[in-house]
Coordinates of N, CA and C in Angstrom, one line a residue:
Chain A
X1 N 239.0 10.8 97.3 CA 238.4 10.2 98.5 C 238.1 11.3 99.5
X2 N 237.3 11.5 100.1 CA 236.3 12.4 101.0 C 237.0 12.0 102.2
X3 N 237.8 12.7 103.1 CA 238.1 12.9 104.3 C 237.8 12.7 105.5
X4 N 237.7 12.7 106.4 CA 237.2 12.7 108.4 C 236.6 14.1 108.1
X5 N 235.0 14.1 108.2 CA 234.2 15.2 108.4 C 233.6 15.2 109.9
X6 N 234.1 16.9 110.2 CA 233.5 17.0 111.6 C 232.5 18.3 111.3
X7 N 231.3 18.5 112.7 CA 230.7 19.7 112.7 C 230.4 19.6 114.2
X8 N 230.2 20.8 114.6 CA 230.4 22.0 113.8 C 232.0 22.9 113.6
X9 N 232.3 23.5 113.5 CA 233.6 23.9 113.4 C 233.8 24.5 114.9
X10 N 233.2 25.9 114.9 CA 233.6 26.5 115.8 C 232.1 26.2 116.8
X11 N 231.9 26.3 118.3 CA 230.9 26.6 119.1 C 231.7 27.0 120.3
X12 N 230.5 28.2 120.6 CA 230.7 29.1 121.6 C 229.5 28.8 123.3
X13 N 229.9 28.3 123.9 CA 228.8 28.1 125.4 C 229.2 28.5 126.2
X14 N 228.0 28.4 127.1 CA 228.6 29.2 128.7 C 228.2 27.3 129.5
X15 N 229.2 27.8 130.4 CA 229.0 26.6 131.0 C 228.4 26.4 131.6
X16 N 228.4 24.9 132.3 CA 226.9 24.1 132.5 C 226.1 23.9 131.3
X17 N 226.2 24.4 130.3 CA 225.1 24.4 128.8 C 225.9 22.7 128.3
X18 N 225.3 22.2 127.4 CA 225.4 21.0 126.9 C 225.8 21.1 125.6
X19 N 226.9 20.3 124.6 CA 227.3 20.6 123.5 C 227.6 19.7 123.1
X20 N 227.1 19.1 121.7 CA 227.3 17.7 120.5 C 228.4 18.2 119.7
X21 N 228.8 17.4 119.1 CA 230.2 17.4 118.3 C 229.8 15.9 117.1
X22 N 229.9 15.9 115.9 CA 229.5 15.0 115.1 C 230.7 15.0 114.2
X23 N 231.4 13.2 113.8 CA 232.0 12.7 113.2 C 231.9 11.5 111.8
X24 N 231.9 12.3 111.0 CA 231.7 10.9 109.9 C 233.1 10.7 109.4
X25 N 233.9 9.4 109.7 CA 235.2 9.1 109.3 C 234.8 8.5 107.8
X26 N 236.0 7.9 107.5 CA 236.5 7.6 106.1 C 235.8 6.6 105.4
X27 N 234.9 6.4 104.5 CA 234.1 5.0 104.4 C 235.5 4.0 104.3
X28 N 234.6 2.9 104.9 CA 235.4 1.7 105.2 C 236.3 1.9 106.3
X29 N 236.5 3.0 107.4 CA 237.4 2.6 107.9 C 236.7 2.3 109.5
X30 N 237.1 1.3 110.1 CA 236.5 0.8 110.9 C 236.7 1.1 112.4
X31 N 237.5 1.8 112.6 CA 238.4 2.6 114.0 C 237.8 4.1 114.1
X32 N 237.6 4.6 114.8 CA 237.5 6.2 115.2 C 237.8 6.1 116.5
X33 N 238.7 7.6 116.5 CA 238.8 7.9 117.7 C 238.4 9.6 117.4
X34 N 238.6 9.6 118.8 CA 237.6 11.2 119.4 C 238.9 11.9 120.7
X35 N 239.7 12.7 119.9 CA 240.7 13.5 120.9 C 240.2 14.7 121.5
X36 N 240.8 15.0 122.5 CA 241.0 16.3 122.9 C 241.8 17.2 122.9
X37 N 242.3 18.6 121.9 CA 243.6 19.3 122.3 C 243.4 20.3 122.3
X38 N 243.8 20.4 124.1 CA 243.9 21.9 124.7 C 245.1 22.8 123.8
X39 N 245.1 24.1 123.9 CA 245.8 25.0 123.0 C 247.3 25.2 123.7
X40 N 248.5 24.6 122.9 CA 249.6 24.7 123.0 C 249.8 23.0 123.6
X41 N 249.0 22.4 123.2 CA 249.4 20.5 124.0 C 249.2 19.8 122.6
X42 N 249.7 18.5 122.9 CA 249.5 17.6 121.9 C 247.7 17.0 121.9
X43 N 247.1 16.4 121.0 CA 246.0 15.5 120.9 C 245.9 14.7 121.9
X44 N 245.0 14.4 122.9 CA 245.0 13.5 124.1 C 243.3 12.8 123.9
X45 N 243.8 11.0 123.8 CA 243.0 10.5 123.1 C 241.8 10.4 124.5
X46 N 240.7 10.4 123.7 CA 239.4 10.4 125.0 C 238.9 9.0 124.6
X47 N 238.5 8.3 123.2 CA 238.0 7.2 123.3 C 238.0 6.6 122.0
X48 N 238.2 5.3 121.6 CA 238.4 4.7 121.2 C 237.3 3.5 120.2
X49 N 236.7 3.6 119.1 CA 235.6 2.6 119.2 C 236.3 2.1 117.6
X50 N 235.8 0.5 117.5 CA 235.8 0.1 116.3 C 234.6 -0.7 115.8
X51 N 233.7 -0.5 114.6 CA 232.9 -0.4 114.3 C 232.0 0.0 115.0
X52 N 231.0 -0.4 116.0 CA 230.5 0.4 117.2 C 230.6 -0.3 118.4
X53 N 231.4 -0.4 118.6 CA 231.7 -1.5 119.9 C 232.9 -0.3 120.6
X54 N 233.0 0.0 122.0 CA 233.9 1.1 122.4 C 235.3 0.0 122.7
X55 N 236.4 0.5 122.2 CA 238.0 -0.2 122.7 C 238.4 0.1 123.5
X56 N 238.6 1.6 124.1 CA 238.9 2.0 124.8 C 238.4 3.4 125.4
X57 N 238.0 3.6 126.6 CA 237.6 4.9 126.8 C 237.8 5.4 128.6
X58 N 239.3 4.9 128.8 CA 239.9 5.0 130.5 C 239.9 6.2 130.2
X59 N 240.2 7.8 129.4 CA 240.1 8.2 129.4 C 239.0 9.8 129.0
X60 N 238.3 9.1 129.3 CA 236.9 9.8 128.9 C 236.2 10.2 130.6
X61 N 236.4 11.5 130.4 CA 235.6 11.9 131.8 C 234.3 11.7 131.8
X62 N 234.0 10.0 132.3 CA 232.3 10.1 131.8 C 231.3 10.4 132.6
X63 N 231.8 11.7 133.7 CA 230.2 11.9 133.7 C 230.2 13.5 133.4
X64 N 230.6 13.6 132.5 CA 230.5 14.7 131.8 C 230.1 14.5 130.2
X65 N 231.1 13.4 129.7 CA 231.7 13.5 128.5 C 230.9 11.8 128.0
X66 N 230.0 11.5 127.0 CA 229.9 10.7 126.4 C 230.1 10.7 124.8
X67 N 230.1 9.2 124.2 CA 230.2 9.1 123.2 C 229.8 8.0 122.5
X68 N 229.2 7.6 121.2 CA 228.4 6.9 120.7 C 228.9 6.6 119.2
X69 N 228.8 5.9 118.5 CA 229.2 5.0 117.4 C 227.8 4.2 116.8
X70 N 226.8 4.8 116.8 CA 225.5 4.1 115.8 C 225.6 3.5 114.4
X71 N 225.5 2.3 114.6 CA 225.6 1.4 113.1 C 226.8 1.7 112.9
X72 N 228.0 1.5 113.5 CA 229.5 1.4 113.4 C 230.1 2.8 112.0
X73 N 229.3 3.7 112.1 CA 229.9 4.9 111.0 C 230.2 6.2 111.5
X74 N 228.9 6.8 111.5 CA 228.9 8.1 112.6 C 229.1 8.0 113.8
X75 N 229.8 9.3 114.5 CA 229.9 9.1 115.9 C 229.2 10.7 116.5
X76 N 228.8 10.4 117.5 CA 228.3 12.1 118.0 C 229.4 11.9 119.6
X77 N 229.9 12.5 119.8 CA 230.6 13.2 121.3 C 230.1 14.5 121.6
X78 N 229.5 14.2 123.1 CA 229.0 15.1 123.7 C 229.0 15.8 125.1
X79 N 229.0 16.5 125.7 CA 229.5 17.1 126.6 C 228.7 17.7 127.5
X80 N 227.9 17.2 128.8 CA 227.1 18.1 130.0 C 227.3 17.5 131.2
X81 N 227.4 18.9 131.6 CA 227.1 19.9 131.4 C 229.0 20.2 131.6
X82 N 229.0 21.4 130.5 CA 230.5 21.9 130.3 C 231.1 22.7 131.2
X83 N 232.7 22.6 131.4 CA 233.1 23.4 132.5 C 234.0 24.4 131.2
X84 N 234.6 25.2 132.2 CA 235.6 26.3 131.5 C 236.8 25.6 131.2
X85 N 237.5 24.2 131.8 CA 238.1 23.5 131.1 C 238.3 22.6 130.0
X86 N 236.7 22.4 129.4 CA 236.6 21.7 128.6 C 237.0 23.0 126.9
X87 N 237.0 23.9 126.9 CA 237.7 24.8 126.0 C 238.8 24.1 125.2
X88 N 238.7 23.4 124.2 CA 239.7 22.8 123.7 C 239.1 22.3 122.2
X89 N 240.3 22.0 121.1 CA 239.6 21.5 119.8 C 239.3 20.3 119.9
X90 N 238.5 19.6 119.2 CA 237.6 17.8 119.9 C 238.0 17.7 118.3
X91 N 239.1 16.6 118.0 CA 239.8 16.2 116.9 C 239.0 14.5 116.7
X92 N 238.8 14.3 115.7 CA 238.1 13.1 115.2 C 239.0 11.9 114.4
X93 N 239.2 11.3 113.9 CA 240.2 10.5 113.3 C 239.8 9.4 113.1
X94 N 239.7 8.3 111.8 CA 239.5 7.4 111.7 C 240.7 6.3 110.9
X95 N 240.7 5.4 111.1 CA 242.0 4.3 110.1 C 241.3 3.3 110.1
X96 N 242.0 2.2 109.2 CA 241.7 0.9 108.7 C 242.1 -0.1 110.0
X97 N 241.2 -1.2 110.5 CA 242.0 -1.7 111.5 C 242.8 -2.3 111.3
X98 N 243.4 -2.9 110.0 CA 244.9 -3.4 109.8 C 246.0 -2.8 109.7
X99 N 245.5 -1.0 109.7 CA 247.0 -0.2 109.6 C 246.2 1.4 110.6
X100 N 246.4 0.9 111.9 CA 245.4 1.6 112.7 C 246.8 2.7 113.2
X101 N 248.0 2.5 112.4 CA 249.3 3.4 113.1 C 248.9 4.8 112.2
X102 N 247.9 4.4 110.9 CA 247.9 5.5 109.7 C 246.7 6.3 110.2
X103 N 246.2 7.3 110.4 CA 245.1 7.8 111.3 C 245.0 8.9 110.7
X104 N 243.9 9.4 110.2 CA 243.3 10.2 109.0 C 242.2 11.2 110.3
X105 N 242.6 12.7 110.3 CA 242.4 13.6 111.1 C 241.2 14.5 110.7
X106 N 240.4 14.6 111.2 CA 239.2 15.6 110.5 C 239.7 17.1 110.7
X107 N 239.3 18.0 111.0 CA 239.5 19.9 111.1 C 239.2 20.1 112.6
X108 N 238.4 19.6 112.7 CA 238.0 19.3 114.6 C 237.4 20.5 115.1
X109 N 236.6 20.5 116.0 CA 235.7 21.6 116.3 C 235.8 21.9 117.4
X110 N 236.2 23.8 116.9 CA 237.2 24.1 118.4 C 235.9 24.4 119.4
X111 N 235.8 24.3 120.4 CA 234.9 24.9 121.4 C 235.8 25.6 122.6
X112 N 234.7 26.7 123.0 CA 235.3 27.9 124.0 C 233.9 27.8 124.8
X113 N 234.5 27.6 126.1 CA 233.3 27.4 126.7 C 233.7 28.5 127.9
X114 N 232.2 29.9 127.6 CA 232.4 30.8 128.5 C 231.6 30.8 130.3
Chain B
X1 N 253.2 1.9 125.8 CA 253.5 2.7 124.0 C 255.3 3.3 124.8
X2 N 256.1 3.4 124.2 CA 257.1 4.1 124.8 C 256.7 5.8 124.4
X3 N 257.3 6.2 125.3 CA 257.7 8.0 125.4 C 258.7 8.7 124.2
X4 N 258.0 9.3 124.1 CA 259.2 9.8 122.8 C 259.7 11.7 123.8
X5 N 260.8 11.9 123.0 CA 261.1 13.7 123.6 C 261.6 14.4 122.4
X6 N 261.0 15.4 122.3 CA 261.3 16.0 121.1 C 261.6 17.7 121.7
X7 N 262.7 18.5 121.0 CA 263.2 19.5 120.9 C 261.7 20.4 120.6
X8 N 261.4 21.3 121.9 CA 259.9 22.7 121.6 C 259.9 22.9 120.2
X9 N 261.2 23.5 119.8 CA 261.0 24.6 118.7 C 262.2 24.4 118.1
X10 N 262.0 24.8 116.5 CA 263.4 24.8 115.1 C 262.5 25.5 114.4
X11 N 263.7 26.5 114.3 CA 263.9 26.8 112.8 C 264.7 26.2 111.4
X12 N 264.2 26.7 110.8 CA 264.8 26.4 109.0 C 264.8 27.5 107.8
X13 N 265.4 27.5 107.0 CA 265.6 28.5 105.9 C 264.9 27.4 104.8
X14 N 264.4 28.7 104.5 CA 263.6 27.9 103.5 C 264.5 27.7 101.9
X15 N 264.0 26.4 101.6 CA 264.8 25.7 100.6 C 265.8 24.7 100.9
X16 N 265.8 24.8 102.2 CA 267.2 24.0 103.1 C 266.5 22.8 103.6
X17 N 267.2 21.6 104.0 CA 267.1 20.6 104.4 C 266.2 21.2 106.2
X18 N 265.2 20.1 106.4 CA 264.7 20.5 108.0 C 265.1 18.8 108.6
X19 N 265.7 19.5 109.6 CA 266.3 17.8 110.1 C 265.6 17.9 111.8
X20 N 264.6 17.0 112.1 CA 264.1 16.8 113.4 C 264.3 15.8 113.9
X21 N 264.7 16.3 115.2 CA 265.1 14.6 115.7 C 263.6 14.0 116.9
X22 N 264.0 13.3 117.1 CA 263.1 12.7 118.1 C 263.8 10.8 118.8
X23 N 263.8 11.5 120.2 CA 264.4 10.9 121.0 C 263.1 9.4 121.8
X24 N 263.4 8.1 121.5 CA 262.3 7.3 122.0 C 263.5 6.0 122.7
X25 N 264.1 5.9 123.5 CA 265.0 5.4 124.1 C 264.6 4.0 124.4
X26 N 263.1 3.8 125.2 CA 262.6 2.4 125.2 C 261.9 2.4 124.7
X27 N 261.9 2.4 123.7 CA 261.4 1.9 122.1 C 261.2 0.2 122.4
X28 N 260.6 -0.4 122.1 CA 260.8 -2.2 122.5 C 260.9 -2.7 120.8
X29 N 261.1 -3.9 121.2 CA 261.1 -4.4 119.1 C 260.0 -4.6 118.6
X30 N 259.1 -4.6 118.9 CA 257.6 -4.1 118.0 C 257.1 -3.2 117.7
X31 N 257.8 -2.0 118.1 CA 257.2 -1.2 117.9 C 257.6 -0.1 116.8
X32 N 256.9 0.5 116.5 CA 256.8 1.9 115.2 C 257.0 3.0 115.6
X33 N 258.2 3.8 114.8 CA 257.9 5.2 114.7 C 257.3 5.9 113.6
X34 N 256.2 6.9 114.3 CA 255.3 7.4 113.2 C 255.4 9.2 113.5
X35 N 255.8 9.6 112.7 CA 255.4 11.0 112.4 C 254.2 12.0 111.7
X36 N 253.6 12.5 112.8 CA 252.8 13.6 111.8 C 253.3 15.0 112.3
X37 N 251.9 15.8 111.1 CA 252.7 17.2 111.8 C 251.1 17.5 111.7
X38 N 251.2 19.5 112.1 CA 249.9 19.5 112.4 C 250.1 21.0 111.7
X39 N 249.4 21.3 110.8 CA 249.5 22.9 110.2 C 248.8 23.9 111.4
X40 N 248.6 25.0 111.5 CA 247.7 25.8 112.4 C 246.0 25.4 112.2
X41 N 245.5 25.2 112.5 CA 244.3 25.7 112.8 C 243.7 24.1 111.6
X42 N 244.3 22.9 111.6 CA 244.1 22.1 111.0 C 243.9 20.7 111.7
X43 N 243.9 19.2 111.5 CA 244.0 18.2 112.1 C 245.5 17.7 111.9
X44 N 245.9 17.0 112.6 CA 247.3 15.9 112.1 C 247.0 15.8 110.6
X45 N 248.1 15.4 110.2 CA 248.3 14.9 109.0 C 249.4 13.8 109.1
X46 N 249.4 13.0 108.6 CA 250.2 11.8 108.6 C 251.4 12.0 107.7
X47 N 252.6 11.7 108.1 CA 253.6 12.3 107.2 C 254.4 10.4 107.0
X48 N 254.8 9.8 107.9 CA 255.6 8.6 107.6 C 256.1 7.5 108.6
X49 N 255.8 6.3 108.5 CA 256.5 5.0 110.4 C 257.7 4.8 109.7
X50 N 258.0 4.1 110.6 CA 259.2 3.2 110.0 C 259.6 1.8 111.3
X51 N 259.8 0.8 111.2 CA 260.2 -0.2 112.5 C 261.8 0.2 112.6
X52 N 262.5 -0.9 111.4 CA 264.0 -0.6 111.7 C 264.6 0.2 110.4
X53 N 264.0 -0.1 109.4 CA 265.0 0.4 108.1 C 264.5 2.0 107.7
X54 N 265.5 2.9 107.2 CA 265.3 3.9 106.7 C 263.8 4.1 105.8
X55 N 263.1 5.0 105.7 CA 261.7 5.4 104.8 C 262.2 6.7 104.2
X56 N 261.1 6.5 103.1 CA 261.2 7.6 102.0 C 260.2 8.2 101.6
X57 N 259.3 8.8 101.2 CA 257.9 9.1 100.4 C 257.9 10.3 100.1
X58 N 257.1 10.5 99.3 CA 256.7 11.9 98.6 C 257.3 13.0 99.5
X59 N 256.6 13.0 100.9 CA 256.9 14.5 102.0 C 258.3 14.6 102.6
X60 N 258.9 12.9 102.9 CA 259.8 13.0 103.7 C 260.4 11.4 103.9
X61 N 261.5 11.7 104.6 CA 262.6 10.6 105.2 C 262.7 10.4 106.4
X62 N 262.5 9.4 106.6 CA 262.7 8.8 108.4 C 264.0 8.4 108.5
X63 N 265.2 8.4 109.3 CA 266.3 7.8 109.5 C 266.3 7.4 111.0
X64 N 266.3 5.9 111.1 CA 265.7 5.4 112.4 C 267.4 4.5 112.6
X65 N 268.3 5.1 114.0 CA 269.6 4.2 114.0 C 269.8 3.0 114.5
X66 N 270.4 2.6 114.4 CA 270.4 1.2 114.7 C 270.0 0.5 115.7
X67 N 270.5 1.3 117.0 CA 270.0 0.6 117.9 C 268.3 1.0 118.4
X68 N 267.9 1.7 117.7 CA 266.4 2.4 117.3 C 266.0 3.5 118.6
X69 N 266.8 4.0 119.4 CA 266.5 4.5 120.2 C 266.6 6.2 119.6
X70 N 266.4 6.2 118.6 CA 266.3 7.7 118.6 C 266.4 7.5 116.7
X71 N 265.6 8.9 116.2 CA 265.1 8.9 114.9 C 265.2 10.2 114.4
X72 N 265.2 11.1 113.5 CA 265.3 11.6 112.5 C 264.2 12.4 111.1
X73 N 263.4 13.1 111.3 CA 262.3 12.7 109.9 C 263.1 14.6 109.4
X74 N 263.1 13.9 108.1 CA 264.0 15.0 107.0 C 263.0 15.5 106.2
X75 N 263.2 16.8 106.2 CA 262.2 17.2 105.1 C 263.2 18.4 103.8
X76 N 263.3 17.5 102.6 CA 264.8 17.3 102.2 C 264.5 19.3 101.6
X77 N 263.3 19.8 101.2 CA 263.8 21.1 100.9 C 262.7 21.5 101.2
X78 N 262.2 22.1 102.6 CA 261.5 23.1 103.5 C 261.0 24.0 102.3
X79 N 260.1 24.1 102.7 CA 259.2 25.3 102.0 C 258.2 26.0 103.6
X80 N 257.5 27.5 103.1 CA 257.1 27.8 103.9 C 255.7 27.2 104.8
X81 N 255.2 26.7 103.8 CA 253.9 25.3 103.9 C 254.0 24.6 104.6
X82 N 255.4 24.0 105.2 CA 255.7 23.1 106.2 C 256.6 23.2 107.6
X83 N 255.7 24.9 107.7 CA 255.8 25.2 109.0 C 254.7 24.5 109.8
X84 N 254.8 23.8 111.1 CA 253.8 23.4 111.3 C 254.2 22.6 112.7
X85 N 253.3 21.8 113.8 CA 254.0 21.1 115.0 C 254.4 20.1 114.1
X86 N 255.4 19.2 114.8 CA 255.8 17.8 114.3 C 255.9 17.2 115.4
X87 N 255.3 15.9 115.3 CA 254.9 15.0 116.5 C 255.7 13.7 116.2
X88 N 256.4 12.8 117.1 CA 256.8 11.4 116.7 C 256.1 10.6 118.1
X89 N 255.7 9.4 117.3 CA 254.7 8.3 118.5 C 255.8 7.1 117.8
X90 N 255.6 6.6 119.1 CA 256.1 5.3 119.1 C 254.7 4.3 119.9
X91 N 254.3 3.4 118.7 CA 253.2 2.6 118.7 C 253.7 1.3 118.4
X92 N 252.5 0.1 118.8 CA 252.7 -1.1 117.8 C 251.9 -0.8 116.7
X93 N 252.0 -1.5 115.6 CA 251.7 -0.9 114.6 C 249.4 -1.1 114.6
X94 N 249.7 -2.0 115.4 CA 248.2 -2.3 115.5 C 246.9 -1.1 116.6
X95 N 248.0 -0.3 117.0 CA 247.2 0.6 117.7 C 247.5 2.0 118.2
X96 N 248.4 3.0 117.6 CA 248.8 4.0 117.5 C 247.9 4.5 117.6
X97 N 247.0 4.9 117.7 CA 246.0 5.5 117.8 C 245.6 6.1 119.8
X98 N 246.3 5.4 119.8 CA 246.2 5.1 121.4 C 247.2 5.8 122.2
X99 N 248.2 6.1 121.2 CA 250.1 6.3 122.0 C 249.5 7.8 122.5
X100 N 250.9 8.4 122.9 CA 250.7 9.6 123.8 C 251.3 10.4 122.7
X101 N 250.4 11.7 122.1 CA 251.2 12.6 121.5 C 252.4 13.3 121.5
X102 N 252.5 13.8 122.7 CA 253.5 14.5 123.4 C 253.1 15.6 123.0
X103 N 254.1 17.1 122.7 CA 253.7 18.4 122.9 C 254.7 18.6 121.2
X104 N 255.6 18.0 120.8 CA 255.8 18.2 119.5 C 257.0 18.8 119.1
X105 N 257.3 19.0 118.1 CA 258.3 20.3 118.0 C 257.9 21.4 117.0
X106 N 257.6 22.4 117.1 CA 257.1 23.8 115.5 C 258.2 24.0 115.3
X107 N 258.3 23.6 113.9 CA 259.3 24.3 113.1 C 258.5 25.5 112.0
X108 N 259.8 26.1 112.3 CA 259.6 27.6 111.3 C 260.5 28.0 110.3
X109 N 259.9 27.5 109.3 CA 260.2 27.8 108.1 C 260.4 29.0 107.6
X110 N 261.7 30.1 107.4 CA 261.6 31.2 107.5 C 262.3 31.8 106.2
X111 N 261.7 32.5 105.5 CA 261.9 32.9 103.8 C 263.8 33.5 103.8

């Protein structure tokens, strides 16, 4: 079974520049979420969608920080204009919504924004 | 979601039992403890919940006590592979996804 695929891996910007981040979770699974983890902290969730409908997203700096769920599969999270805070890995995750405690992690794409 | 607290940092000898604890005190009765861990430079990985009764699987053992305010995940013979953070959330089982990570504990698995 094929995994939580993220791209790009690594990206490098200067800030104020604008940066996409793309997620394809687990077929069939109907939940994705989209973290953020600064280096030495735990995963801190930014937003929440299940099929493409958003659950939750109190945490999503949105006027910086959007995100999208088209035809409930793919998701793109994006970022403008970027600050030197936003330097952190953007972790993807998807589960089944009947066992939404089991949460299947992509590689996550670190970004360093100079 | 309740708060969980977990010990920064452990070591282990490798081949030896890794015993982590993780402290979740208001825990309520719905809810789940779930452990993952996180290799370097990788995503979580899901290791095991449990509500009230003891768990078992391939990677590891949850021992959750009775009055559920504090838990346990055993990793019965460390190897160097399973150096890594280890995280415990306390979720309902319908939305973990949501709980607060916390900062974890790294164990180091040491030859």
């Amino acid at each position: 079974e094929a995994g939580v695929a993220q791209s790009p891996r690594y990206k490098i910007i200067e800030k104020r520049q604008s940066v996409a981040f793309w997620c394809n979770p687990i077929s069939g699974h109907a939940t994705l979420y989209w973290y953020q983890q600064i280096l030495g902290q735990g995963p801190k969730l930014l937003i929440q969608f299940q099929n493409n409908g958003v659950v939750d997203d109190s945490q999503l700096p949105k006027d910086r920080f959007s995100a999208e769920r088209l035809k409930g599969v793919d998701s793109t999270l994006k970022i403008q204009p970027a600050k030197l805070e936003d330097s952190a890995v953007y972790l993807c995750a998807s589960s089944l919504v009947r066992k939404t405690g089991e949460l299947f992690f992509g590689e996550g794409s670190r970004l360093t924004v100079l | 979601d309740a708060k969980t607290t977990q010990p920064p940092s452990m070591d282990c000898a490798e081949g030896r039992a890794a015993n982590l604890p993780c402290n979740h005190s208001t825990i309520s009765g719905n809810e789940y403890v779930y452990w993952y861990r996180q290799i370097h430079s990788q995503g979580p990985q899901y290791i095991i919940h449990g509500l009230k009764n003891n768990e078992t699987n391939e990677m590891a053992s949850l021992i959750i006590t009775e009055d559920r305010k504090s838990s346990t995940l055993i990793l019965p013979h460390a190897t160097l592979r399973d150096t890594a953070v280890y995280y415990c959330i306390v979720s309902h089982d319908t939305n973990a996804g949501k709980s607060t990570f916390g900062d974890g504990t790294t164990l180091t698995v040491k030859p």
